[in-house]
Amino acid sequence: MVNLDAPLSSLLPPGTGKKADRAKWLAGLGLETGRDLLWHLPRKYAERGALTPIRDLVAGENVSIVAEVLTVGEPQRLRQRDGARMTVTLGDGRDEITLTFFMAKPWQFGPHQQALVPGRLVLASGTADTFNGRWQLAKPDYELLDDAENGVAAATQVDRPIPLYPATRDCPNWLIRDCVTVLLDQLGATEDGFEEFLPVEVVLAEGLLAPLDAVRAVHAPRTPEELELGQHRLRYEEAFVLQAALAMRRNSTAGLRAIPRTASDRGIAAAFDERLPFPLTGSQERVGKEIAAELARPHPMQRLLQGDVGSGKTLVALRAMLTVVDGGGQAALLAPTEVLAAQHLRSITAMLGDLAGGGMLGGHEEATRVVLLTGSMGAAARREALLAAASGEAGIVIGTHALLQEHVQFADLGLVVVDEQHRFGVEQRDALRAKGNGIPHLLVMTATPIPRTVAMTLFGDLETSVLSELPPGRAEVQTVVVPLDKPAWVDRTWQRIAEEAALGRQSYVVCARIDTDDDAPADGAQEAAEEDEPLLPAPAPKKSSKKKEGPRPAAAVSQVVEVVRAHPATSGLRIDVLHGRLAPADKDDVMQRFSTGDLDVVVATTVVEVGVDVPNASVMVVVDADRFGISQLHQLRGRIGRGGLPGTCLLLSGASPGSRAGRRLTALSNTRDGFELARLDLEERREGDVLGSAQSGQRSSLQLLGVLKDADLIATAREAARAVVDADPDLSAHPGLAAAVAARVSGDTEAFLGRA
Ligand code: ADP
Ligand code: MG
């Protein structure tokens, strides 16, 4: 047995040359023990057949290329100083690159001349730069790939993949490969820490390699198939452990007690359903039943409600809240911004009518009270709201982060609804849940549709409901990209707004910044600015020195409102601004006037991004649309086409159609399917960013998995993991798995699972 936790210096026998200090060079990469080295996995693989293209090199980067020796130059004495130089030209079938070696004396090039014979295949590493207009690697490291000594198979097995490790100049790829090979050669068939810990039925069903075989396969694959098997085992293992951890978290809450809540035949929920002006959609009906069944159980509901923009999530949530009120409890609705909280209050009170008149003269006999609690409320209003929550008089409490504060008390909190989840961390949703006297039921609503596997990975402890259809009568929304360099088109945009106003309809104009003084987009509602970061448009460039040519800063609300006001087409229109820097009362006032039709145009930041619901609004203009992300634009577009009126979404952009941003806008104009757009969005960004955003800034803890490319694998692993955890809740029959889960939960996954 090899002690893999021993320092590398004791595991790797001293070599010669660079290898004399190999443990030291490896330490530079943070690799101290044998185990560290084995888990330093190749970043990718070079295949002999498909050479790594020289034309993809980036100057200044440490690179590894695979190419063939074309010509070998004669050693030359250096003119300026002592020493000699020799150059070797390599080609990858398309482009060429020069390797430049330096020695004190010309005869010292002997070994290189012997090794680098034209026709031989070489893996060369070094820092790429250009010299006299040609790519070169100066003082490169190289290894011969068709060298018989370099492995039995080299000459015969042309398809053996070559691992390329994260490497540095000091610790090049060949050195890492060499050390890994030395270490692997010492290992027996089994080693401590590499015992099989996945349940045997899972191993058989998936045809998984044994752990150590998988590690060997990824470090020293003999064939592409073997590599594939090794990678599959490691990815599956990662997915399985993660999903087992999530399943345990889910089961542990399911084991807690909650107060069952059911609607009564003649209660507020029934009264509300009776007066609904439209029938529920099939999805709303189905999901409503799922939720009602769970609320009626003595265990806390843990549900994620997904649905595209406009699918009617709020109504589903409201019916759940009323069920809880019927059952004698209270419900809290947590919104990410004050604008949204205020709007929820308005729309929920409006939907409830006299059912919201609890404690008031003329209220319905089943009526309850709905109160708002936000950070910016005046002291008196705040005190009253706090009292209504604490006394139980308020059946529904709507608020922002302020609801999470310690002194906010509820008489009997039965349900927590978190709206637009992406802005709340797991800790926050747990903080609010801790306010119940049992554990309150939990309903999480996402603003942005999430591809299924991302949901499973991020919210794997929640059951998922999807509203898969939009209410009928949803009008078409036409999306058009308006190039900023076509003034006639831009003119047409403002005319369009005027035409809609003449028909009594409203328009939004959204900008990336509040003011021209702002360096960065400041909004998304100020209060949620931190959590917002990943969803905000790329920061506008700093207006540093005038000399530097950079992209033009994004247009600001303050500028655009002047442009719109000054345009001949819009004269006489009622135009105002909305952004996070306004006082809360002013924000409220603008939204109020806009929704009642007393304003024609609101020029705003992304405060209107999520949830804002003004059915009479029919035009959405986004200025500098290329500065926004796909999901964000989809959300913005979701603000229109709500009230059965056909909508127009005009994306003003200076990006060329072929650029990445241009392609994003084209995709948007081609589809309204939020799930499809979310997938595109995810493909565009690094997946870590997406996972990171929901983990309050923590780095993604996924090491090998990609939530999109490994979607099927994650789904299979989840099912298998749930089955194992359901049958063996504390994993006492699977000690190896229990240890792996514990390691995962205590390590970098802590934030991920909200168990900090
Ligand atoms: P989202 O899922 O984006 O939060 P909302 O809850 O804001 O969607 O609903 C969008 C609009 O659709 C609201 O004006 C709401 O009143 C309306 N709506 C919800 N359900 C139905 C339905 N079954 N039939 C017609 N309109 C509905
Ligand atoms: Mg909503």
mmCIF file of N, CA, C and O and ligand atoms in Angstrom, residues 276-282 284 305-317 343-344 347 351 419-420 445-447 467 470-474 610-615 635 638-639 642-643, ligand 1:
data_model
loop_
_atom_site.group_PDB
_atom_site.id
_atom_site.type_symbol
_atom_site.label_atom_id
_atom_site.label_comp_id
_atom_site.label_asym_id
_atom_site.label_seq_id
_atom_site.Cartn_x
_atom_site.Cartn_y
_atom_site.Cartn_z
ATOM 1 N N LEU A 276 -63.072 34.706 -9.063
ATOM 2 C CA LEU A 276 -62.034 34.860 -10.091
ATOM 3 C C LEU A 276 -62.675 35.219 -11.430
ATOM 4 O O LEU A 276 -63.599 34.537 -11.863
ATOM 5 N N PRO A 277 -62.191 36.262 -12.076
ATOM 6 C CA PRO A 277 -62.823 36.701 -13.319
ATOM 7 C C PRO A 277 -62.497 35.804 -14.513
ATOM 8 O O PRO A 277 -63.053 35.989 -15.584
ATOM 9 N N PHE A 278 -61.596 34.878 -14.335
ATOM 10 C CA PHE A 278 -61.249 33.995 -15.455
ATOM 11 C C PHE A 278 -61.035 32.588 -14.914
ATOM 12 O O PHE A 278 -60.778 32.414 -13.726
ATOM 13 N N PRO A 279 -61.152 31.571 -15.763
ATOM 14 C CA PRO A 279 -60.854 30.217 -15.282
ATOM 15 C C PRO A 279 -59.348 30.034 -15.095
ATOM 16 O O PRO A 279 -58.561 30.694 -15.776
ATOM 17 N N LEU A 280 -58.975 29.166 -14.185
ATOM 18 C CA LEU A 280 -57.556 28.837 -14.029
ATOM 19 C C LEU A 280 -57.085 28.108 -15.277
ATOM 20 O O LEU A 280 -57.860 27.419 -15.922
ATOM 21 N N THR A 281 -55.819 28.257 -15.594
ATOM 22 C CA THR A 281 -55.280 27.436 -16.684
ATOM 23 C C THR A 281 -55.145 26.015 -16.152
ATOM 24 O O THR A 281 -55.139 25.790 -14.934
ATOM 25 N N GLY A 282 -55.021 25.065 -17.065
ATOM 26 C CA GLY A 282 -54.856 23.667 -16.666
ATOM 27 C C GLY A 282 -53.665 23.502 -15.723
ATOM 28 O O GLY A 282 -53.738 22.778 -14.727
ATOM 29 N N GLN A 284 -52.292 25.796 -13.764
ATOM 30 C CA GLN A 284 -52.561 26.424 -12.467
ATOM 31 C C GLN A 284 -53.411 25.490 -11.603
ATOM 32 O O GLN A 284 -53.199 25.350 -10.405
ATOM 33 N N LEU A 305 -41.649 26.611 -7.651
ATOM 34 C CA LEU A 305 -42.643 26.842 -8.698
ATOM 35 C C LEU A 305 -41.976 27.557 -9.862
ATOM 36 O O LEU A 305 -41.483 28.672 -9.727
ATOM 37 N N GLN A 306 -41.956 26.871 -10.985
ATOM 38 C CA GLN A 306 -41.344 27.450 -12.174
ATOM 39 C C GLN A 306 -42.409 27.755 -13.185
ATOM 40 O O GLN A 306 -43.402 27.046 -13.302
ATOM 41 N N GLY A 307 -42.184 28.770 -13.963
ATOM 42 C CA GLY A 307 -43.118 29.064 -15.030
ATOM 43 C C GLY A 307 -42.565 30.234 -15.783
ATOM 44 O O GLY A 307 -41.886 31.093 -15.204
ATOM 45 N N ASP A 308 -42.826 30.262 -17.041
ATOM 46 C CA ASP A 308 -42.299 31.337 -17.855
ATOM 47 C C ASP A 308 -42.968 32.644 -17.449
ATOM 48 O O ASP A 308 -43.994 32.657 -16.761
ATOM 49 N N VAL A 309 -42.360 33.726 -17.882
ATOM 50 C CA VAL A 309 -42.902 35.054 -17.654
ATOM 51 C C VAL A 309 -44.380 35.096 -18.048
ATOM 52 O O VAL A 309 -44.726 34.691 -19.153
ATOM 53 N N GLY A 310 -45.224 35.554 -17.135
ATOM 54 C CA GLY A 310 -46.632 35.718 -17.473
ATOM 55 C C GLY A 310 -47.470 34.463 -17.347
ATOM 56 O O GLY A 310 -48.636 34.448 -17.723
ATOM 57 N N SER A 311 -46.904 33.405 -16.788
ATOM 58 C CA SER A 311 -47.673 32.162 -16.706
ATOM 59 C C SER A 311 -48.639 32.168 -15.526
ATOM 60 O O SER A 311 -49.421 31.233 -15.362
ATOM 61 N N GLY A 312 -48.580 33.211 -14.705
ATOM 62 C CA GLY A 312 -49.557 33.335 -13.622
ATOM 63 C C GLY A 312 -49.135 32.686 -12.314
ATOM 64 O O GLY A 312 -49.944 32.084 -11.612
ATOM 65 N N LYS A 313 -47.865 32.872 -11.972
ATOM 66 C CA LYS A 313 -47.352 32.279 -10.740
ATOM 67 C C LYS A 313 -47.953 32.956 -9.510
ATOM 68 O O LYS A 313 -48.243 32.307 -8.509
ATOM 69 N N THR A 314 -48.154 34.274 -9.612
ATOM 70 C CA THR A 314 -48.644 35.011 -8.444
ATOM 71 C C THR A 314 -49.999 34.488 -7.981
ATOM 72 O O THR A 314 -50.248 34.353 -6.783
ATOM 73 N N LEU A 315 -50.841 34.168 -8.947
ATOM 74 C CA LEU A 315 -52.169 33.671 -8.600
ATOM 75 C C LEU A 315 -52.071 32.329 -7.867
ATOM 76 O O LEU A 315 -52.766 32.085 -6.872
ATOM 77 N N VAL A 316 -51.178 31.485 -8.350
ATOM 78 C CA VAL A 316 -50.980 30.190 -7.704
ATOM 79 C C VAL A 316 -50.531 30.400 -6.258
ATOM 80 O O VAL A 316 -51.025 29.761 -5.320
ATOM 81 N N ALA A 317 -49.618 31.350 -6.083
ATOM 82 C CA ALA A 317 -49.108 31.615 -4.739
ATOM 83 C C ALA A 317 -50.207 32.180 -3.843
ATOM 84 O O ALA A 317 -50.334 31.800 -2.679
ATOM 85 N N GLN A 343 -46.008 46.461 -5.529
ATOM 86 C CA GLN A 343 -46.928 46.024 -6.565
ATOM 87 C C GLN A 343 -47.720 44.782 -6.143
ATOM 88 O O GLN A 343 -48.907 44.687 -6.412
ATOM 89 N N HIS A 344 -47.053 43.865 -5.463
ATOM 90 C CA HIS A 344 -47.760 42.690 -4.953
ATOM 91 C C HIS A 344 -48.884 43.131 -4.032
ATOM 92 O O HIS A 344 -49.976 42.596 -4.085
ATOM 93 N N SER A 347 -51.655 44.538 -6.273
ATOM 94 C CA SER A 347 -52.409 43.591 -7.096
ATOM 95 C C SER A 347 -53.138 42.570 -6.231
ATOM 96 O O SER A 347 -54.252 42.166 -6.549
ATOM 97 N N MET A 351 -57.043 42.009 -6.307
ATOM 98 C CA MET A 351 -57.642 40.711 -6.610
ATOM 99 C C MET A 351 -58.574 40.262 -5.497
ATOM 100 O O MET A 351 -59.613 39.662 -5.754
ATOM 101 N N ASP A 419 -40.659 35.081 -3.718
ATOM 102 C CA ASP A 419 -40.876 35.431 -5.119
ATOM 103 C C ASP A 419 -39.530 35.727 -5.772
ATOM 104 O O ASP A 419 -38.681 36.355 -5.173
ATOM 105 N N GLU A 420 -39.387 35.268 -7.008
ATOM 106 C CA GLU A 420 -38.197 35.591 -7.782
ATOM 107 C C GLU A 420 -36.942 35.172 -7.044
ATOM 108 O O GLU A 420 -36.066 35.947 -6.732
ATOM 109 N N MET A 445 -40.655 30.752 -5.860
ATOM 110 C CA MET A 445 -41.004 30.991 -7.275
ATOM 111 C C MET A 445 -39.795 31.564 -7.997
ATOM 112 O O MET A 445 -39.155 32.475 -7.503
ATOM 113 N N THR A 446 -39.490 31.036 -9.150
ATOM 114 C CA THR A 446 -38.369 31.612 -9.886
ATOM 115 C C THR A 446 -38.866 32.583 -10.932
ATOM 116 O O THR A 446 -39.874 32.343 -11.586
ATOM 117 N N ALA A 447 -38.122 33.652 -11.100
ATOM 118 C CA ALA A 447 -38.476 34.653 -12.101
ATOM 119 C C ALA A 447 -38.067 34.161 -13.473
ATOM 120 O O ALA A 447 -38.733 34.382 -14.459
ATOM 121 N N LEU A 467 -45.465 25.539 -14.350
ATOM 122 C CA LEU A 467 -46.636 26.053 -15.070
ATOM 123 C C LEU A 467 -46.245 26.038 -16.539
ATOM 124 O O LEU A 467 -45.465 26.858 -16.982
ATOM 125 N N LEU A 470 -49.352 29.308 -20.801
ATOM 126 C CA LEU A 470 -49.698 30.691 -20.490
ATOM 127 C C LEU A 470 -51.216 30.807 -20.496
ATOM 128 O O LEU A 470 -51.892 30.060 -21.188
ATOM 129 N N PRO A 471 -51.754 31.757 -19.709
ATOM 130 C CA PRO A 471 -53.202 31.971 -19.773
ATOM 131 C C PRO A 471 -53.610 32.278 -21.207
ATOM 132 O O PRO A 471 -52.827 32.855 -21.963
ATOM 133 N N PRO A 472 -54.816 31.896 -21.575
ATOM 134 C CA PRO A 472 -55.259 32.129 -22.952
ATOM 135 C C PRO A 472 -55.364 33.626 -23.228
ATOM 136 O O PRO A 472 -55.392 34.434 -22.313
ATOM 137 N N GLY A 473 -55.403 33.948 -24.499
ATOM 138 C CA GLY A 473 -55.572 35.354 -24.852
ATOM 139 C C GLY A 473 -54.282 36.135 -24.777
ATOM 140 O O GLY A 473 -54.282 37.353 -24.864
ATOM 141 N N ARG A 474 -53.171 35.419 -24.563
ATOM 142 C CA ARG A 474 -51.893 36.130 -24.579
ATOM 143 C C ARG A 474 -51.608 36.591 -25.991
ATOM 144 O O ARG A 474 -51.619 35.805 -26.930
ATOM 145 N N VAL A 610 -38.427 42.430 -13.293
ATOM 146 C CA VAL A 610 -39.235 41.266 -12.923
ATOM 147 C C VAL A 610 -40.567 41.655 -12.313
ATOM 148 O O VAL A 610 -40.668 42.606 -11.555
ATOM 149 N N GLY A 611 -41.555 40.887 -12.655
ATOM 150 C CA GLY A 611 -42.802 40.937 -11.911
ATOM 151 C C GLY A 611 -43.727 42.116 -12.140
ATOM 152 O O GLY A 611 -44.907 42.005 -11.861
ATOM 153 N N VAL A 612 -43.205 43.235 -12.628
ATOM 154 C CA VAL A 612 -44.077 44.393 -12.783
ATOM 155 C C VAL A 612 -45.195 44.045 -13.770
ATOM 156 O O VAL A 612 -44.951 43.498 -14.840
ATOM 157 N N ASP A 613 -46.401 44.330 -13.379
ATOM 158 C CA ASP A 613 -47.551 43.845 -14.144
ATOM 159 C C ASP A 613 -48.515 44.980 -14.466
ATOM 160 O O ASP A 613 -49.327 45.365 -13.644
ATOM 161 N N VAL A 614 -48.369 45.557 -15.644
ATOM 162 C CA VAL A 614 -49.285 46.602 -16.098
ATOM 163 C C VAL A 614 -49.875 46.127 -17.428
ATOM 164 O O VAL A 614 -49.252 46.285 -18.477
ATOM 165 N N PRO A 615 -51.045 45.519 -17.379
ATOM 166 C CA PRO A 615 -51.593 44.875 -18.588
ATOM 167 C C PRO A 615 -51.761 45.837 -19.761
ATOM 168 O O PRO A 615 -51.735 45.419 -20.913
ATOM 169 N N GLN A 635 -37.157 38.756 -19.509
ATOM 170 C CA GLN A 635 -37.967 39.286 -18.411
ATOM 171 C C GLN A 635 -38.565 40.643 -18.779
ATOM 172 O O GLN A 635 -39.735 40.912 -18.542
ATOM 173 N N GLY A 638 -41.258 40.343 -21.074
ATOM 174 C CA GLY A 638 -42.424 39.756 -20.413
ATOM 175 C C GLY A 638 -43.319 40.793 -19.754
ATOM 176 O O GLY A 638 -44.415 40.471 -19.294
ATOM 177 N N ARG A 639 -42.844 42.030 -19.672
ATOM 178 C CA ARG A 639 -43.672 43.091 -19.084
ATOM 179 C C ARG A 639 -44.797 43.512 -20.015
ATOM 180 O O ARG A 639 -45.699 44.216 -19.603
ATOM 181 N N ARG A 642 -49.359 41.473 -21.901
ATOM 182 C CA ARG A 642 -49.995 40.818 -20.760
ATOM 183 C C ARG A 642 -51.511 40.923 -20.810
ATOM 184 O O ARG A 642 -52.203 40.025 -20.378
ATOM 185 N N GLY A 643 -52.007 42.028 -21.291
ATOM 186 C CA GLY A 643 -53.435 42.252 -21.174
ATOM 187 C C GLY A 643 -54.210 41.938 -22.443
ATOM 188 O O GLY A 643 -55.239 42.535 -22.702
HETATM 189 P P1 ADP B 1 -45.756 35.616 -13.610
HETATM 190 O O1 ADP B 1 -45.782 34.138 -13.686
HETATM 191 O O2 ADP B 1 -44.848 36.226 -14.632
HETATM 192 O O3 ADP B 1 -45.485 36.126 -12.233
HETATM 193 P P2 ADP B 1 -48.242 36.880 -13.195
HETATM 194 O O4 ADP B 1 -48.579 36.145 -11.983
HETATM 195 O O5 ADP B 1 -47.721 38.255 -13.044
HETATM 196 O O6 ADP B 1 -47.196 36.051 -14.039
HETATM 197 O O7 ADP B 1 -49.508 36.859 -14.161
HETATM 198 C C1 ADP B 1 -49.525 37.566 -15.356
HETATM 199 C C2 ADP B 1 -50.910 38.107 -15.629
HETATM 200 O O8 ADP B 1 -51.796 37.062 -15.995
HETATM 201 C C3 ADP B 1 -51.543 38.799 -14.456
HETATM 202 O O9 ADP B 1 -52.111 39.990 -14.916
HETATM 203 C C4 ADP B 1 -52.594 37.826 -13.982
HETATM 204 O O10 ADP B 1 -53.689 38.479 -13.400
HETATM 205 C C5 ADP B 1 -53.002 37.142 -15.264
HETATM 206 N N1 ADP B 1 -53.509 35.779 -15.094
HETATM 207 C C6 ADP B 1 -53.067 34.857 -14.208
HETATM 208 N N2 ADP B 1 -53.734 33.697 -14.346
HETATM 209 C C7 ADP B 1 -54.631 33.880 -15.348
HETATM 210 C C8 ADP B 1 -55.632 33.052 -15.965
HETATM 211 N N3 ADP B 1 -55.829 31.790 -15.573
HETATM 212 N N4 ADP B 1 -56.358 33.583 -16.968
HETATM 213 C C9 ADP B 1 -56.141 34.848 -17.365
HETATM 214 N N5 ADP B 1 -55.251 35.677 -16.823
HETATM 215 C C10 ADP B 1 -54.481 35.210 -15.830
#
